CSV table of C-alpha atoms in Angstrom, one decimal:
chain,number,residue,atom,x,y,z
A,1,MET,CA,136.0,64.1,16.1
A,2,ASN,CA,134.7,67.2,18.0
A,3,PRO,CA,138.0,68.8,19.1
A,4,LEU,CA,136.2,71.1,21.5
A,5,SER,CA,134.4,68.4,23.4
A,6,ALA,CA,135.3,65.2,25.2
A,7,SER,CA,132.2,63.5,24.0
A,8,ARG,CA,132.7,59.8,23.4
A,9,LEU,CA,130.8,57.4,21.1
A,10,SER,CA,130.2,53.8,22.1
A,11,ALA,CA,130.5,50.8,19.7
A,12,VAL,CA,127.7,50.7,17.2
A,13,ARG,CA,125.1,47.9,17.3
A,14,THR,CA,123.5,47.2,13.9
A,15,GLY,CA,120.4,45.2,12.9
A,16,ARG,CA,118.0,44.7,10.0
A,17,VAL,CA,114.8,46.7,9.7
A,18,GLU,CA,111.9,44.3,8.9
A,19,THR,CA,108.6,45.0,10.7
A,20,THR,CA,106.2,47.7,11.7
A,21,ALA,CA,103.8,46.9,14.5
A,22,THR,CA,101.0,49.3,15.6
A,23,ALA,CA,98.4,49.2,18.4
A,24,VAL,CA,96.4,51.6,20.4
A,25,LEU,CA,96.7,51.8,24.2
A,26,THR,CA,93.7,53.3,26.0
A,27,VAL,CA,94.5,55.0,29.2
A,28,PRO,CA,91.8,56.0,31.7
A,29,THR,CA,92.7,59.1,33.7
A,30,SER,CA,91.1,60.3,36.9
A,31,GLY,CA,91.6,64.0,36.1
A,32,GLU,CA,94.5,66.4,36.2
A,33,GLY,CA,97.8,64.6,36.9
A,34,PHE,CA,100.4,62.2,35.6
A,35,PHE,CA,99.5,58.6,34.7
A,36,GLU,CA,102.4,56.2,34.2
A,37,ILE,CA,102.3,53.9,31.1
A,38,THR,CA,105.9,52.6,31.2
A,39,ARG,CA,104.9,49.0,32.0
A,40,ASP,CA,102.1,49.0,29.4
A,41,VAL,CA,104.6,50.3,26.8
A,42,ALA,CA,107.2,47.7,27.8
A,43,GLN,CA,104.6,45.0,27.6
A,44,PHE,CA,103.8,46.0,24.0
A,45,VAL,CA,107.5,45.8,23.1
A,46,ALA,CA,107.7,42.3,24.7
A,47,GLU,CA,104.5,41.1,23.1
A,48,ILE,CA,105.7,41.9,19.6
A,49,LYS,CA,109.1,40.4,20.3
A,50,ALA,CA,110.9,43.7,19.3
A,51,ARG,CA,114.7,43.4,19.0
A,52,ASP,CA,116.2,46.6,17.6
A,53,GLY,CA,114.4,49.7,16.4
A,54,ALA,CA,112.4,52.8,17.4
A,55,LEU,CA,109.2,52.9,19.4
A,56,LEU,CA,106.9,55.8,18.5
A,57,VAL,CA,104.4,56.9,21.2
A,58,TYR,CA,101.7,59.2,19.9
A,59,LEU,CA,98.8,60.7,21.9
A,60,GLN,CA,95.6,61.5,19.9
A,61,HIS,CA,94.5,64.4,22.0
A,62,THR,CA,94.9,68.2,22.3
A,63,SER,CA,94.2,68.7,26.1
A,64,ALA,CA,96.7,66.1,27.4
A,65,SER,CA,100.3,65.4,26.6
A,66,LEU,CA,103.1,62.8,26.8
A,67,VAL,CA,106.0,63.3,29.2
A,68,ILE,CA,109.1,61.4,30.1
A,69,SER,CA,110.0,62.3,33.6
A,70,GLU,CA,111.4,61.1,37.0
A,71,ASN,CA,109.7,57.9,38.2
A,72,ALA,CA,111.0,57.9,41.8
A,73,ASP,CA,109.7,60.7,44.1
A,74,ALA,CA,105.9,61.3,43.5
A,75,ASP,CA,106.5,64.9,44.7
A,76,VAL,CA,108.1,65.6,41.3
A,77,ARG,CA,104.8,65.0,39.5
A,78,THR,CA,102.9,67.2,42.0
A,79,ASP,CA,105.4,70.0,41.3
A,80,LEU,CA,105.2,69.4,37.5
A,81,VAL,CA,101.4,70.0,37.7
A,82,THR,CA,102.0,73.2,39.7
A,83,ALA,CA,104.7,74.3,37.2
A,84,LEU,CA,102.3,73.8,34.3
A,85,ARG,CA,99.6,75.8,36.1
A,86,ARG,CA,102.1,78.7,36.6
A,87,VAL,CA,102.9,78.6,32.9
A,88,ALA,CA,99.3,78.3,31.7
A,89,PRO,CA,96.9,79.6,34.4
A,90,ALA,CA,93.1,79.4,34.2
A,91,ASN,CA,90.9,82.5,34.4
A,92,VAL,CA,93.2,85.0,32.8
A,93,GLY,CA,90.8,86.0,30.1
A,94,TRP,CA,91.3,83.4,27.4
A,95,SER,CA,89.1,83.8,24.3
A,96,HIS,CA,88.3,80.1,24.2
A,97,GLU,CA,86.2,79.5,27.3
A,98,VAL,CA,83.3,77.5,25.8
A,99,GLU,CA,84.6,74.2,27.1
A,100,GLY,CA,85.2,75.4,30.6
A,101,PRO,CA,88.1,77.3,32.4
A,102,ASP,CA,90.4,74.2,32.4
A,103,ASP,CA,90.2,73.7,28.6
A,104,MET,CA,92.4,76.4,27.2
A,105,PRO,CA,95.1,76.0,29.8
A,106,ALA,CA,95.0,72.3,28.8
A,107,HIS,CA,95.6,73.1,25.1
A,108,ILE,CA,98.6,75.3,26.1
A,109,LYS,CA,100.2,72.6,28.3
A,110,SER,CA,99.6,70.0,25.5
A,111,MET,CA,101.4,72.3,23.0
A,112,LEU,CA,104.4,72.9,25.3
A,113,ASN,CA,104.8,69.2,26.4
A,114,GLY,CA,103.9,67.7,23.0
A,115,VAL,CA,102.0,64.6,22.0
A,116,SER,CA,104.7,62.7,20.1
A,117,LEU,CA,107.8,60.9,21.3
A,118,GLN,CA,110.2,58.2,20.3
A,119,ILE,CA,112.3,55.8,22.4
A,120,PRO,CA,115.0,53.6,21.0
A,121,VAL,CA,114.8,49.8,21.5
A,122,ALA,CA,118.0,47.9,21.7
A,123,ASP,CA,118.3,44.1,22.1
A,124,GLY,CA,114.6,43.9,23.0
A,125,LYS,CA,114.7,46.6,25.7
A,126,LEU,CA,113.4,50.2,25.8
A,127,THR,CA,116.6,52.3,26.3
A,128,LEU,CA,115.0,54.4,29.1
A,129,GLY,CA,117.3,56.0,31.6
A,130,THR,CA,117.4,54.6,35.1
A,131,TRP,CA,115.0,57.3,36.5
A,132,GLN,CA,112.8,57.8,33.4
A,133,GLY,CA,109.1,56.9,33.3
A,134,ILE,CA,106.6,57.5,30.4
A,135,TYR,CA,103.5,59.4,31.5
A,136,VAL,CA,100.2,60.5,30.0
A,137,ALA,CA,99.8,64.0,31.5
A,138,GLU,CA,96.1,64.7,31.9
A,139,HIS,CA,95.4,68.5,31.8
A,140,ARG,CA,91.6,68.5,32.2
A,141,THR,CA,90.0,68.5,35.6
A,142,LEU,CA,87.6,65.6,34.9
A,143,PRO,CA,88.5,62.0,34.2
A,144,HIS,CA,89.1,61.1,30.5
A,145,ARG,CA,89.9,58.1,28.4
A,146,ARG,CA,93.1,58.8,26.3
A,147,ASP,CA,94.2,56.9,23.2
A,148,VAL,CA,97.9,56.4,22.7
A,149,VAL,CA,99.2,54.9,19.4
A,150,LEU,CA,102.2,52.6,19.9
A,151,GLN,CA,104.2,51.9,16.8
A,152,PHE,CA,107.5,50.0,16.6
A,153,ILE,CA,109.7,50.0,13.5
A,154,GLY,CA,112.7,47.6,13.4
A,155,SER,CA,113.6,44.0,13.7
A,156,CYS,CA,111.7,41.4,15.7
A,157,ARG,CA,112.7,37.9,16.9
A,158,ASN,CA,109.9,36.6,14.7
A,159,ASP,CA,111.7,37.9,11.6
A,160,ASP,CA,114.3,35.1,11.7
B,1,MET,CA,100.4,43.8,33.2
B,2,ASN,CA,100.0,47.1,35.0
B,3,PRO,CA,98.0,46.0,38.0
B,4,LEU,CA,97.4,49.6,39.0
B,5,SER,CA,95.8,50.8,35.8
B,6,ALA,CA,92.9,49.7,33.6
B,7,SER,CA,94.9,50.5,30.5
B,8,ARG,CA,93.9,48.3,27.6
B,9,LEU,CA,95.9,47.4,24.4
B,10,SER,CA,94.2,46.9,21.1
B,11,ALA,CA,95.0,44.1,18.6
B,12,VAL,CA,98.4,44.6,16.9
B,13,ARG,CA,98.6,45.4,13.2
B,14,THR,CA,101.9,44.4,11.6
B,15,GLY,CA,103.4,45.2,8.2
B,16,ARG,CA,106.8,45.1,6.4
B,17,VAL,CA,109.1,48.1,6.4
B,18,GLU,CA,110.4,48.7,2.8
B,19,THR,CA,110.6,52.3,1.8
B,20,THR,CA,111.8,55.7,2.8
B,21,ALA,CA,110.3,58.7,1.0
B,22,THR,CA,111.5,62.3,1.7
B,23,ALA,CA,110.3,65.7,0.3
B,24,VAL,CA,110.3,69.3,1.4
B,25,LEU,CA,107.1,71.3,1.9
B,26,THR,CA,107.6,75.0,1.7
B,27,VAL,CA,105.0,77.0,3.8
B,28,PRO,CA,104.6,80.7,3.4
B,29,THR,CA,103.5,82.5,6.6
B,30,SER,CA,102.0,85.9,6.9
B,31,GLY,CA,103.7,86.7,10.3
B,32,GLU,CA,103.1,85.6,13.9
B,33,GLY,CA,100.4,82.9,14.1
B,34,PHE,CA,99.5,79.3,13.3
B,35,PHE,CA,99.4,77.9,9.7
B,36,GLU,CA,97.8,74.6,9.2
B,37,ILE,CA,99.6,72.0,7.1
B,38,THR,CA,97.4,68.9,7.8
B,39,ARG,CA,96.1,68.7,4.3
B,40,ASP,CA,99.5,69.1,2.7
B,41,VAL,CA,100.9,66.4,4.9
B,42,ALA,CA,98.0,64.1,4.2
B,43,GLN,CA,98.5,64.8,0.5
B,44,PHE,CA,102.1,63.7,0.7
B,45,VAL,CA,101.1,60.4,2.5
B,46,ALA,CA,98.5,59.7,-0.3
B,47,GLU,CA,100.9,60.6,-3.1
B,48,ILE,CA,103.6,58.2,-1.9
B,49,LYS,CA,100.9,55.5,-1.4
B,50,ALA,CA,102.0,55.0,2.2
B,51,ARG,CA,100.4,52.0,4.0
B,52,ASP,CA,101.9,51.5,7.5
B,53,GLY,CA,104.8,53.3,9.1
B,54,ALA,CA,105.8,56.6,10.7
B,55,LEU,CA,105.8,60.1,9.2
B,56,LEU,CA,108.5,62.4,10.4
B,57,VAL,CA,107.7,66.2,10.1
B,58,TYR,CA,110.8,68.3,10.6
B,59,LEU,CA,111.0,72.1,10.5
B,60,GLN,CA,114.4,73.6,9.4
B,61,HIS,CA,114.2,76.8,11.4
B,62,THR,CA,114.9,78.2,14.9
B,63,SER,CA,112.3,81.0,15.1
B,64,ALA,CA,109.2,79.0,14.2
B,65,SER,CA,108.0,75.6,15.5
B,66,LEU,CA,105.7,72.6,14.8
B,67,VAL,CA,102.5,72.2,16.9
B,68,ILE,CA,99.8,69.6,16.9
B,69,SER,CA,96.7,71.3,18.3
B,70,GLU,CA,93.0,71.8,18.2
B,71,ASN,CA,91.6,72.4,14.6
B,72,ALA,CA,88.1,73.4,15.4
B,73,ASP,CA,87.7,76.8,17.3
B,74,ALA,CA,90.1,79.4,15.8
B,75,ASP,CA,90.1,81.2,19.2
B,76,VAL,CA,92.4,78.4,20.5
B,77,ARG,CA,95.2,79.5,18.1
B,78,THR,CA,94.7,83.1,19.1
B,79,ASP,CA,95.0,82.1,22.8
B,80,LEU,CA,98.1,79.9,22.0
B,81,VAL,CA,99.8,83.0,20.5
B,82,THR,CA,98.9,85.0,23.7
B,83,ALA,CA,100.2,82.1,25.9
B,84,LEU,CA,103.5,82.0,24.1
B,85,ARG,CA,103.9,85.8,24.5
B,86,ARG,CA,103.3,85.4,28.2
B,87,VAL,CA,106.0,82.7,28.4
B,88,ALA,CA,108.5,84.5,26.2
B,89,PRO,CA,107.8,88.3,26.2
B,90,ALA,CA,109.6,90.8,24.1
B,91,ASN,CA,111.5,93.8,25.5
B,92,VAL,CA,112.6,92.3,28.8
B,93,GLY,CA,116.3,92.9,28.3
B,94,TRP,CA,117.4,89.9,26.2
B,95,SER,CA,121.1,90.0,25.2
B,96,HIS,CA,120.3,88.9,21.6
B,97,GLU,CA,118.6,91.9,20.1
B,98,VAL,CA,120.5,92.4,16.8
B,99,GLU,CA,117.7,90.8,14.7
B,100,GLY,CA,114.9,92.8,16.3
B,101,PRO,CA,112.7,92.5,19.5
B,102,ASP,CA,110.7,89.6,18.1
B,103,ASP,CA,113.7,87.4,17.4
B,104,MET,CA,114.8,86.2,20.8
B,105,PRO,CA,111.2,85.4,22.0
B,106,ALA,CA,110.8,83.5,18.7
B,107,HIS,CA,113.9,81.3,19.6
B,108,ILE,CA,112.5,80.6,23.1
B,109,LYS,CA,109.1,79.6,21.6
B,110,SER,CA,110.8,77.4,19.1
B,111,MET,CA,112.8,75.6,21.8
B,112,LEU,CA,109.7,75.0,24.0
B,113,ASN,CA,107.4,73.8,21.2
B,114,GLY,CA,110.1,71.9,19.2
B,115,VAL,CA,110.7,71.5,15.5
B,116,SER,CA,110.5,67.7,15.2
B,117,LEU,CA,107.4,65.4,15.4
B,118,GLN,CA,106.3,62.0,14.3
B,119,ILE,CA,102.9,60.7,13.5
B,120,PRO,CA,102.0,57.0,12.9
B,121,VAL,CA,100.4,56.0,9.6
B,122,ALA,CA,98.2,52.9,9.7
B,123,ASP,CA,96.4,51.4,6.7
B,124,GLY,CA,97.2,54.5,4.6
B,125,LYS,CA,95.9,57.1,7.0
B,126,LEU,CA,97.7,59.5,9.5
B,127,THR,CA,96.5,58.5,12.9
B,128,LEU,CA,95.6,62.0,14.0
B,129,GLY,CA,93.0,62.3,16.7
B,130,THR,CA,89.6,63.8,15.7
B,131,TRP,CA,90.4,67.3,16.8
B,132,GLN,CA,94.1,67.3,15.9
B,133,GLY,CA,95.6,69.5,13.2
B,134,ILE,CA,99.3,70.0,12.3
B,135,TYR,CA,100.5,73.6,12.4
B,136,VAL,CA,103.6,75.6,11.5
B,137,ALA,CA,103.7,78.2,14.3
B,138,GLU,CA,105.4,81.3,13.0
B,139,HIS,CA,107.0,83.3,15.9
B,140,ARG,CA,108.4,86.2,13.9
B,141,THR,CA,106.4,89.3,13.2
B,142,LEU,CA,107.0,89.5,9.4
B,143,PRO,CA,106.1,86.9,6.8
B,144,HIS,CA,108.5,84.1,6.2
B,145,ARG,CA,108.9,81.0,4.0
B,146,ARG,CA,109.4,77.9,6.2
B,147,ASP,CA,110.8,74.6,4.9
B,148,VAL,CA,109.4,71.4,6.4
B,149,VAL,CA,111.0,68.1,5.6
B,150,LEU,CA,108.5,65.3,5.4
B,151,GLN,CA,109.9,61.8,5.6
B,152,PHE,CA,107.9,58.5,5.7
B,153,ILE,CA,109.5,55.2,6.7
B,154,GLY,CA,107.4,52.0,6.3
B,155,SER,CA,105.5,50.1,3.7
B,156,CYS,CA,103.8,51.5,0.5
B,157,ARG,CA,101.2,50.0,-1.8
B,158,ASN,CA,103.9,50.2,-4.5
B,159,ASP,CA,106.0,47.7,-2.6
B,160,ASP,CA,103.9,44.7,-3.6
C,1,MET,CA,95.6,70.4,-2.9
C,2,ASN,CA,95.3,72.9,0.0
C,3,PRO,CA,93.3,75.7,-1.7
C,4,LEU,CA,93.8,78.1,1.1
C,5,SER,CA,97.6,77.9,1.2
C,6,ALA,CA,100.4,78.4,-1.3
C,7,SER,CA,102.4,75.6,0.2
C,8,ARG,CA,104.5,73.7,-2.3
C,9,LEU,CA,105.9,70.2,-2.2
C,10,SER,CA,109.2,69.3,-3.7
C,11,ALA,CA,110.0,66.2,-5.7
C,12,VAL,CA,110.0,63.0,-3.6
C,13,ARG,CA,113.2,61.1,-3.0
C,14,THR,CA,112.8,57.4,-2.2
C,15,GLY,CA,115.0,54.7,-0.9
C,16,ARG,CA,115.0,51.3,0.7
C,17,VAL,CA,114.9,50.8,4.4
C,18,GLU,CA,117.5,48.2,5.4
C,19,THR,CA,119.4,48.9,8.6
C,20,THR,CA,119.2,50.1,12.2
C,21,ALA,CA,122.4,51.3,13.8
C,22,THR,CA,122.4,52.3,17.5
C,23,ALA,CA,125.2,53.8,19.7
C,24,VAL,CA,125.5,55.9,22.9
C,25,LEU,CA,127.1,59.3,22.9
C,26,THR,CA,128.4,60.4,26.3
C,27,VAL,CA,128.5,64.1,26.7
C,28,PRO,CA,130.2,65.8,29.7
C,29,THR,CA,128.7,69.1,30.8
C,30,SER,CA,130.2,71.8,32.9
C,31,GLY,CA,126.9,72.7,34.6
C,32,GLU,CA,123.9,74.8,33.5
C,33,GLY,CA,124.1,75.7,29.8
C,34,PHE,CA,123.9,74.4,26.3
C,35,PHE,CA,126.4,71.9,24.9
C,36,GLU,CA,126.5,71.4,21.2
C,37,ILE,CA,126.6,67.9,19.8
C,38,THR,CA,126.0,68.6,16.1
C,39,ARG,CA,129.4,67.5,15.0
C,40,ASP,CA,129.3,64.3,17.1
C,41,VAL,CA,125.9,63.4,15.7
C,42,ALA,CA,127.1,64.1,12.1
C,43,GLN,CA,130.2,62.0,12.8
C,44,PHE,CA,127.9,59.1,13.8
C,45,VAL,CA,125.9,59.5,10.6
C,46,ALA,CA,129.1,59.5,8.5
C,47,GLU,CA,130.6,56.5,10.4
C,48,ILE,CA,127.7,54.2,9.8
C,49,LYS,CA,127.5,55.3,6.1
C,50,ALA,CA,123.9,56.4,6.4
C,51,ARG,CA,122.2,57.3,3.1
C,52,ASP,CA,118.4,58.0,3.6
C,53,GLY,CA,116.4,57.6,6.8
C,54,ALA,CA,115.7,59.1,10.2
C,55,LEU,CA,118.1,59.7,13.0
C,56,LEU,CA,116.6,59.5,16.5
C,57,VAL,CA,118.4,61.4,19.3
C,58,TYR,CA,117.3,60.3,22.8
C,59,LEU,CA,118.6,61.7,26.1
C,60,GLN,CA,118.4,59.2,29.0
C,61,HIS,CA,118.0,61.8,31.8
C,62,THR,CA,115.2,63.8,33.5
C,63,SER,CA,117.1,67.0,34.6
C,64,ALA,CA,118.6,67.8,31.2
C,65,SER,CA,117.0,68.1,27.7
C,66,LEU,CA,117.6,68.1,23.9
C,67,VAL,CA,117.2,71.3,22.0
C,68,ILE,CA,117.6,72.3,18.4
C,69,SER,CA,118.4,76.0,18.3
C,70,GLU,CA,120.4,78.8,16.7
C,71,ASN,CA,124.1,78.0,16.3
C,72,ALA,CA,125.5,81.4,15.4
C,73,ASP,CA,125.2,84.1,18.2
C,74,ALA,CA,126.2,82.6,21.6
C,75,ASP,CA,124.0,85.3,23.2
C,76,VAL,CA,121.0,83.2,22.1
C,77,ARG,CA,122.0,80.3,24.4
C,78,THR,CA,122.6,82.7,27.3
C,79,ASP,CA,119.1,84.1,26.8
C,80,LEU,CA,117.6,80.6,26.5
C,81,VAL,CA,119.0,79.8,29.9
C,82,THR,CA,117.5,83.0,31.3
C,83,ALA,CA,114.2,82.2,29.7
C,84,LEU,CA,114.1,78.8,31.2
C,85,ARG,CA,114.8,80.2,34.7
C,86,ARG,CA,111.9,82.6,34.2
C,87,VAL,CA,109.6,79.7,33.3
C,88,ALA,CA,110.9,77.4,36.1
C,89,PRO,CA,112.4,79.4,38.9
C,90,ALA,CA,114.2,78.0,41.9
C,91,ASN,CA,113.1,78.6,45.5
C,92,VAL,CA,109.4,79.1,44.9
C,93,GLY,CA,108.4,76.4,47.4
C,94,TRP,CA,108.6,73.2,45.3
C,95,SER,CA,107.7,70.0,47.2
C,96,HIS,CA,110.7,68.1,45.8
C,97,GLU,CA,113.7,69.8,47.4
C,98,VAL,CA,115.7,66.7,48.6
C,99,GLU,CA,118.2,66.9,45.7
C,100,GLY,CA,118.8,70.6,46.0
C,101,PRO,CA,117.1,73.8,44.8
C,102,ASP,CA,118.2,73.4,41.2
C,103,ASP,CA,116.7,69.9,40.8
C,104,MET,CA,113.0,70.5,40.5
C,105,PRO,CA,113.4,73.4,38.1
C,106,ALA,CA,115.6,71.0,36.0
C,107,HIS,CA,112.8,68.5,35.8
C,108,ILE,CA,110.4,71.2,34.7
C,109,LYS,CA,112.7,72.4,32.0
C,110,SER,CA,113.4,68.8,30.8
C,111,MET,CA,109.6,68.2,30.5
C,112,LEU,CA,109.0,71.3,28.5
C,113,ASN,CA,112.0,70.9,26.1
C,114,GLY,CA,111.8,67.1,25.9
C,115,VAL,CA,114.3,64.4,25.6
C,116,SER,CA,113.5,62.8,22.2
C,117,LEU,CA,114.0,64.2,18.7
C,118,GLN,CA,114.3,63.0,15.2
C,119,ILE,CA,116.1,64.5,12.3
C,120,PRO,CA,115.8,63.3,8.7
C,121,VAL,CA,118.9,62.1,6.8
C,122,ALA,CA,118.8,62.5,3.0
C,123,ASP,CA,121.6,61.5,0.7
C,124,GLY,CA,124.0,61.0,3.6
C,125,LYS,CA,123.4,64.3,5.3
C,126,LEU,CA,121.4,65.5,8.3
C,127,THR,CA,118.8,67.8,7.0
C,128,LEU,CA,119.4,70.5,9.6
C,129,GLY,CA,118.5,74.1,8.6
C,130,THR,CA,121.3,76.5,8.0
C,131,TRP,CA,121.2,78.0,11.5
C,132,GLN,CA,120.3,74.8,13.4
C,133,GLY,CA,122.5,73.1,15.9
C,134,ILE,CA,121.8,70.2,18.2
C,135,TYR,CA,122.3,70.8,21.9
C,136,VAL,CA,122.3,68.9,25.2
C,137,ALA,CA,120.8,71.5,27.6
C,138,GLU,CA,122.1,70.9,31.1
C,139,HIS,CA,119.7,72.2,33.7
C,140,ARG,CA,121.7,71.2,36.9
C,141,THR,CA,124.2,73.6,38.4
C,142,LEU,CA,127.0,71.0,38.8
C,143,PRO,CA,128.8,69.2,35.9
C,144,HIS,CA,127.3,65.9,34.8
C,145,ARG,CA,127.9,63.2,32.2
C,146,ARG,CA,124.8,62.8,30.0
C,147,ASP,CA,124.1,59.7,27.8
C,148,VAL,CA,122.5,60.3,24.4
C,149,VAL,CA,121.3,57.3,22.4
C,150,LEU,CA,121.7,57.8,18.7
C,151,GLN,CA,119.7,55.5,16.4
C,152,PHE,CA,119.5,55.5,12.6
C,153,ILE,CA,116.8,53.7,10.7
C,154,GLY,CA,117.1,53.6,6.9
C,155,SER,CA,119.5,52.7,4.1
C,156,CYS,CA,123.3,52.7,4.3
C,157,ARG,CA,125.9,52.7,1.5
C,158,ASN,CA,127.0,49.3,3.0
C,159,ASP,CA,123.6,47.8,2.1
C,160,ASP,CA,124.5,47.6,-1.6
């Protein structure tokens, strides 16, 4: 279909769309760093008996973000924190300093990483890649409680 | 289920998925900066009588982007513009210069911020956090008209 | 309704939500660079006879990313690669070096660009802007095979 590429499409799996299910996951963070929520999200998908559809993960904050990244070597997350500090350093003369030197860099990191992502669900399973984990990235220095809205749209085993 | 975290899941709210509603919001910008569309998006959600589902916001351009960020202190947006200029400076020898020195930096900023985001709707309301606003980030120097596709998938009060 | 803006909303197009259709697109890459999948994605939308709804594009990897960017001048993609190398350089003392000097920069680029995006479909067509193309951005030096999950939720011509 694309004569220039050797891309290949698998068989198509179809289902009915029936249900929306929404909940809020509250995630305590201990300060700057990455906090994995993969198991919490998978638990939500299992609890609502999701079959096929899309899971929306939405973070209700502007100084933290959502990241899908490597879940094996913890050094990766250490380096991601370092990389974000390179991109958005503190103490370079930001106008917005009223909430502390870590606040404006946190807003920049949140903008670049984003707060909204979607993961397909197929046959009851999140279609994460082998090495993918879902993380709340905390960009503030102090601990926070972060609210993540989880919303599934699709078919559930309950719908039968 | 995650023994290492104290994450906590709220009660689950469920609904039927019935309707898709799509429209285009045209946003005039006055040049580089952030243009809030939160009220326009909320107005769309109200107008279609959305109840539960997901709102997709999609920007049809490659030199602007969509950002969810702080809606209180205007200094934050000033600093976000500065931060993006640090990450993607003009006049550093880009190959693509035919559309002016602000064009290639605009494409880089658009790539990093993204042009696609989704926000859950629950009980008729966008589940934005307290301090979150939705912005079209204009990365070109001159004014532009930017088209944003709004698409809701879920249940509406009309569906009853 | 937003007295401060001259934003304007088009007529609203509505449809029924009926079907979810999911497949995997496998994309071979020849090493660092941008690989366009717009036609493959459009082909999927045509094949499932999508009418109105949202197409989720999801990349199952942590050292590549998904980007919507300019599809005209190839210099833009060359500059995007350069820009990403500026933001996430190799050989600056990353902790995670076990998979080679290009691996940690690849994870950083994947985090910033993201691996999840959604595009509205209206009346059977992806609502891409005139100059927008969908790309798998390969951040590793060597060739890879990248799996992209495509999932449509909405109405299909088959549903009648």
